[in-house]
Short mmCIF file of N, CA, C and O in Angstrom, two decimals:
data_model
loop_
_atom_site.label_atom_id
_atom_site.label_comp_id
_atom_site.label_asym_id
_atom_site.label_seq_id
_atom_site.Cartn_x
_atom_site.Cartn_y
_atom_site.Cartn_z
N MET A 1 -12.17 -37.05 -92.18
CA MET A 1 -13.49 -36.34 -91.36
C MET A 1 -13.79 -36.58 -90.09
O MET A 1 -14.08 -36.05 -89.19
N ASP A 2 -13.79 -38.26 -89.51
CA ASP A 2 -13.53 -38.66 -88.57
C ASP A 2 -12.89 -37.68 -87.93
O ASP A 2 -12.58 -37.63 -86.41
N THR A 3 -11.40 -37.37 -88.39
CA THR A 3 -10.11 -36.85 -87.04
C THR A 3 -11.22 -35.62 -87.03
O THR A 3 -10.90 -35.09 -85.70
N GLU A 4 -11.55 -35.09 -87.98
CA GLU A 4 -12.31 -33.32 -87.86
C GLU A 4 -12.91 -33.43 -86.62
O GLU A 4 -13.33 -32.53 -85.86
N LEU A 5 -14.06 -34.61 -86.93
CA LEU A 5 -14.93 -34.44 -85.91
C LEU A 5 -14.33 -34.88 -84.57
O LEU A 5 -15.39 -34.42 -83.61
N ASN A 6 -13.87 -35.28 -84.46
CA ASN A 6 -12.77 -36.17 -82.75
C ASN A 6 -12.30 -34.71 -82.43
O ASN A 6 -12.57 -34.57 -81.08
N ARG A 7 -11.60 -33.82 -83.35
CA ARG A 7 -10.58 -32.66 -82.87
C ARG A 7 -12.53 -31.94 -82.60
O ARG A 7 -12.14 -31.14 -81.29
N LEU A 8 -13.12 -31.72 -83.05
CA LEU A 8 -14.37 -30.70 -82.66
C LEU A 8 -14.84 -31.38 -81.50
O LEU A 8 -14.98 -30.47 -80.59
N GLU A 9 -15.13 -33.03 -81.32
CA GLU A 9 -15.89 -33.17 -79.91
C GLU A 9 -14.69 -32.62 -78.90
O GLU A 9 -15.31 -32.39 -77.64
N ALA A 10 -13.46 -33.01 -78.64
CA ALA A 10 -12.58 -32.95 -77.86
C ALA A 10 -12.97 -31.46 -77.45
O ALA A 10 -12.72 -30.62 -76.23
N GLN A 11 -12.81 -30.62 -78.53
CA GLN A 11 -12.68 -29.34 -78.12
C GLN A 11 -13.81 -28.47 -77.71
O GLN A 11 -14.13 -27.77 -76.79
N LEU A 12 -15.00 -29.15 -78.12
CA LEU A 12 -16.44 -28.93 -77.20
C LEU A 12 -16.19 -29.41 -75.79
O LEU A 12 -16.82 -28.96 -74.99
N GLU A 13 -15.79 -30.60 -75.30
CA GLU A 13 -16.06 -31.16 -74.09
C GLU A 13 -14.90 -30.47 -73.13
O GLU A 13 -15.53 -29.95 -72.20
N GLN A 14 -13.85 -29.81 -73.78
CA GLN A 14 -12.88 -29.13 -73.60
C GLN A 14 -13.87 -27.71 -72.90
O GLN A 14 -13.80 -26.65 -71.82
N PHE A 15 -14.73 -26.86 -73.78
CA PHE A 15 -15.31 -25.47 -73.84
C PHE A 15 -16.63 -25.88 -72.91
O PHE A 15 -16.61 -25.22 -72.00
N ILE A 16 -17.25 -27.18 -72.66
CA ILE A 16 -18.00 -27.28 -71.49
C ILE A 16 -17.50 -27.37 -70.34
O ILE A 16 -18.03 -27.06 -69.22
N SER A 17 -16.28 -28.34 -70.25
CA SER A 17 -15.47 -28.01 -68.90
C SER A 17 -15.40 -27.07 -68.24
O SER A 17 -15.28 -26.46 -67.22
N MET A 18 -14.82 -25.79 -69.29
CA MET A 18 -14.41 -24.36 -68.56
C MET A 18 -15.78 -23.75 -68.53
O MET A 18 -15.51 -22.86 -67.73
N TYR A 19 -16.68 -23.93 -69.08
CA TYR A 19 -17.77 -23.25 -68.86
C TYR A 19 -18.01 -23.60 -67.93
O TYR A 19 -18.76 -22.76 -66.35
N ALA A 20 -17.99 -25.25 -67.30
CA ALA A 20 -18.90 -25.50 -65.96
C ALA A 20 -17.58 -24.86 -64.70
O ALA A 20 -18.64 -24.33 -63.74
N ALA A 21 -16.95 -24.95 -65.14
CA ALA A 21 -15.43 -24.36 -64.27
C ALA A 21 -15.63 -22.74 -63.62
O ALA A 21 -15.65 -22.53 -62.63
N LEU A 22 -16.27 -22.31 -64.76
CA LEU A 22 -15.94 -20.61 -64.67
C LEU A 22 -17.80 -20.25 -64.03
O LEU A 22 -17.66 -19.55 -63.29
N ARG A 23 -18.71 -21.24 -64.68
CA ARG A 23 -20.01 -20.83 -63.69
C ARG A 23 -19.80 -20.94 -62.44
O ARG A 23 -20.10 -20.22 -61.32
N ASP A 24 -19.21 -22.24 -61.84
CA ASP A 24 -19.14 -22.38 -60.65
C ASP A 24 -18.14 -21.18 -59.82
O ASP A 24 -18.27 -20.81 -58.59
N GLU A 25 -17.10 -20.73 -60.63
CA GLU A 25 -16.09 -19.72 -59.91
C GLU A 25 -17.21 -18.50 -59.78
O GLU A 25 -17.02 -17.60 -58.97
N ASN A 26 -17.53 -18.24 -60.85
CA ASN A 26 -18.30 -16.97 -60.50
C ASN A 26 -19.37 -16.84 -59.34
O ASN A 26 -19.58 -16.09 -58.78
N ARG A 27 -20.18 -18.44 -59.15
CA ARG A 27 -20.77 -18.73 -58.03
C ARG A 27 -20.04 -17.96 -56.77
O ARG A 27 -20.88 -17.78 -56.05
N GLU A 28 -18.88 -19.10 -56.58
CA GLU A 28 -18.52 -18.40 -55.44
C GLU A 28 -17.80 -17.06 -55.38
O GLU A 28 -18.16 -16.65 -54.21
N LEU A 29 -17.49 -16.65 -56.39
CA LEU A 29 -17.11 -15.22 -55.99
C LEU A 29 -18.49 -13.67 -55.86
O LEU A 29 -18.26 -13.04 -55.23
N ARG A 30 -19.31 -14.04 -56.37
CA ARG A 30 -20.74 -13.43 -56.08
C ARG A 30 -21.19 -13.90 -54.50
O ARG A 30 -21.30 -12.79 -53.83
N ALA A 31 -21.13 -15.13 -54.30
CA ALA A 31 -21.20 -15.27 -52.60
C ALA A 31 -20.28 -14.62 -51.90
O ALA A 31 -20.53 -14.18 -50.84
N HIS A 32 -18.69 -14.52 -52.39
CA HIS A 32 -17.58 -13.88 -51.60
C HIS A 32 -18.12 -12.64 -51.64
O HIS A 32 -17.89 -11.58 -50.51
N GLN A 33 -18.51 -11.89 -52.85
CA GLN A 33 -18.94 -10.64 -52.92
C GLN A 33 -19.98 -10.40 -51.93
O GLN A 33 -19.68 -8.89 -51.16
N SER A 34 -21.08 -11.15 -51.82
CA SER A 34 -22.02 -10.43 -50.87
C SER A 34 -21.21 -10.60 -49.39
O SER A 34 -21.90 -9.79 -48.63
N GLN A 35 -20.73 -11.64 -49.29
CA GLN A 35 -20.44 -11.42 -47.72
C GLN A 35 -19.14 -10.64 -47.27
O GLN A 35 -19.62 -9.80 -46.49
N LEU A 36 -18.28 -10.16 -48.35
CA LEU A 36 -17.64 -9.04 -48.12
C LEU A 36 -18.40 -7.58 -47.74
O LEU A 36 -18.20 -6.64 -47.30
N GLU A 37 -19.50 -7.61 -48.96
CA GLU A 37 -20.50 -6.58 -48.47
C GLU A 37 -20.79 -6.02 -47.24
O GLU A 37 -21.33 -5.34 -46.29
N ALA A 38 -21.64 -7.39 -46.74
CA ALA A 38 -22.28 -7.43 -45.58
C ALA A 38 -20.98 -6.97 -44.58
O ALA A 38 -21.52 -5.88 -43.32
N GLU A 39 -19.92 -7.68 -44.29
CA GLU A 39 -18.96 -7.28 -43.30
C GLU A 39 -18.48 -5.47 -43.61
O GLU A 39 -18.33 -5.12 -42.78
N ASN A 40 -18.41 -5.02 -44.55
CA ASN A 40 -18.27 -4.01 -44.91
C ASN A 40 -19.52 -2.92 -44.01
O ASN A 40 -19.14 -2.09 -43.61
N ARG A 41 -20.84 -3.25 -44.52
CA ARG A 41 -21.80 -2.78 -43.88
C ARG A 41 -21.37 -3.14 -42.25
O ARG A 41 -21.57 -1.81 -41.88
N GLN A 42 -21.18 -3.97 -41.99
CA GLN A 42 -21.00 -3.66 -40.20
C GLN A 42 -19.90 -3.31 -39.93
O GLN A 42 -20.17 -2.45 -38.78
N LEU A 43 -18.85 -3.06 -40.45
CA LEU A 43 -17.73 -2.22 -40.28
C LEU A 43 -18.16 -0.98 -40.51
O LEU A 43 -17.70 0.09 -39.60
N THR A 44 -18.89 -0.46 -41.18
CA THR A 44 -19.38 1.21 -41.55
C THR A 44 -20.07 1.53 -40.06
O THR A 44 -20.03 2.65 -39.62
N SER A 45 -21.32 0.42 -39.76
CA SER A 45 -21.87 0.69 -38.76
C SER A 45 -21.18 1.20 -37.66
O SER A 45 -21.10 2.04 -36.82
N LYS A 46 -20.47 0.24 -37.43
CA LYS A 46 -19.36 0.35 -36.49
C LYS A 46 -18.40 1.67 -36.08
O LYS A 46 -18.06 2.22 -35.01
N ILE A 47 -17.98 1.81 -37.43
CA ILE A 47 -17.31 3.23 -37.21
C ILE A 47 -18.07 4.10 -37.27
O ILE A 47 -17.74 5.24 -36.18
N ASN A 48 -19.28 4.13 -37.75
CA ASN A 48 -20.26 5.52 -37.21
C ASN A 48 -20.94 5.68 -35.92
O ASN A 48 -20.52 6.82 -35.13
N LEU A 49 -21.05 4.23 -35.27
CA LEU A 49 -21.21 4.32 -33.83
C LEU A 49 -19.92 4.88 -33.00
O LEU A 49 -19.97 6.06 -32.08
N ALA A 50 -18.89 4.22 -33.53
CA ALA A 50 -17.49 5.23 -32.39
C ALA A 50 -17.27 6.58 -32.80
O ALA A 50 -16.88 7.08 -32.23
N THR A 51 -17.60 6.89 -34.07
CA THR A 51 -17.79 8.63 -34.29
C THR A 51 -18.73 9.30 -33.25
O THR A 51 -18.12 10.35 -33.03
N GLU A 52 -19.69 8.57 -33.11
CA GLU A 52 -20.78 9.14 -32.48
C GLU A 52 -20.63 9.22 -31.06
O GLU A 52 -20.36 10.15 -30.42
N LYS A 53 -19.85 8.42 -30.45
CA LYS A 53 -19.18 8.28 -29.08
C LYS A 53 -18.11 9.24 -29.15
O LYS A 53 -18.20 10.23 -27.99
N LEU A 54 -17.07 9.12 -30.02
CA LEU A 54 -16.07 10.26 -29.70
C LEU A 54 -16.43 11.75 -29.82
O LEU A 54 -15.93 12.42 -28.75
N GLU A 55 -17.78 11.97 -30.84
CA GLU A 55 -17.98 13.08 -30.62
C GLU A 55 -18.79 13.79 -29.53
O GLU A 55 -18.81 14.98 -28.68
N ALA A 56 -19.16 12.84 -28.89
CA ALA A 56 -20.05 12.79 -27.66
C ALA A 56 -18.61 13.10 -26.56
O ALA A 56 -19.51 14.11 -25.60
N VAL A 57 -18.01 12.38 -26.46
CA VAL A 57 -16.37 12.23 -25.61
C VAL A 57 -16.10 13.81 -25.50
O VAL A 57 -16.06 14.97 -24.37
N LEU A 58 -16.07 14.41 -26.88
CA LEU A 58 -15.50 15.51 -26.90
C LEU A 58 -16.29 17.13 -26.77
O LEU A 58 -15.65 17.59 -26.45
N ALA A 59 -17.38 16.99 -26.76
CA ALA A 59 -18.48 17.59 -26.53
C ALA A 59 -18.36 17.96 -25.21
O ALA A 59 -18.79 19.15 -24.86
N ARG A 60 -18.22 17.05 -24.17
CA ARG A 60 -18.21 16.97 -23.14
C ARG A 60 -17.10 17.72 -22.14
O ARG A 60 -16.96 17.91 -20.92
N LEU A 61 -15.45 17.56 -23.14
CA LEU A 61 -14.60 18.19 -22.49
C LEU A 61 -14.56 19.91 -22.35
O LEU A 61 -15.31 20.50 -23.41
N PRO A 62 -14.04 20.27 -21.50
CA PRO A 62 -13.79 21.81 -21.16
C PRO A 62 -13.11 22.09 -22.56
O PRO A 62 -12.07 21.90 -22.99
N GLN A 63 -13.57 23.59 -22.82
CA GLN A 63 -13.06 23.91 -24.03
C GLN A 63 -11.92 25.32 -23.73
O GLN A 63 -11.49 25.66 -22.67
#
């Protein structure tokens, strides 16, 4: 009986440890995702600005 309880206790400790590690990893991944989404918005804005400038230049070129 004690052996089984010790085994279950060890498994529970392992589960708790894995849970904490995965929770921390999930938090880091969410932060990284937010950072990448912000960078993506910034790059999209730069692309749109470059497109507008290029279209303006092309509009001024003689046909």
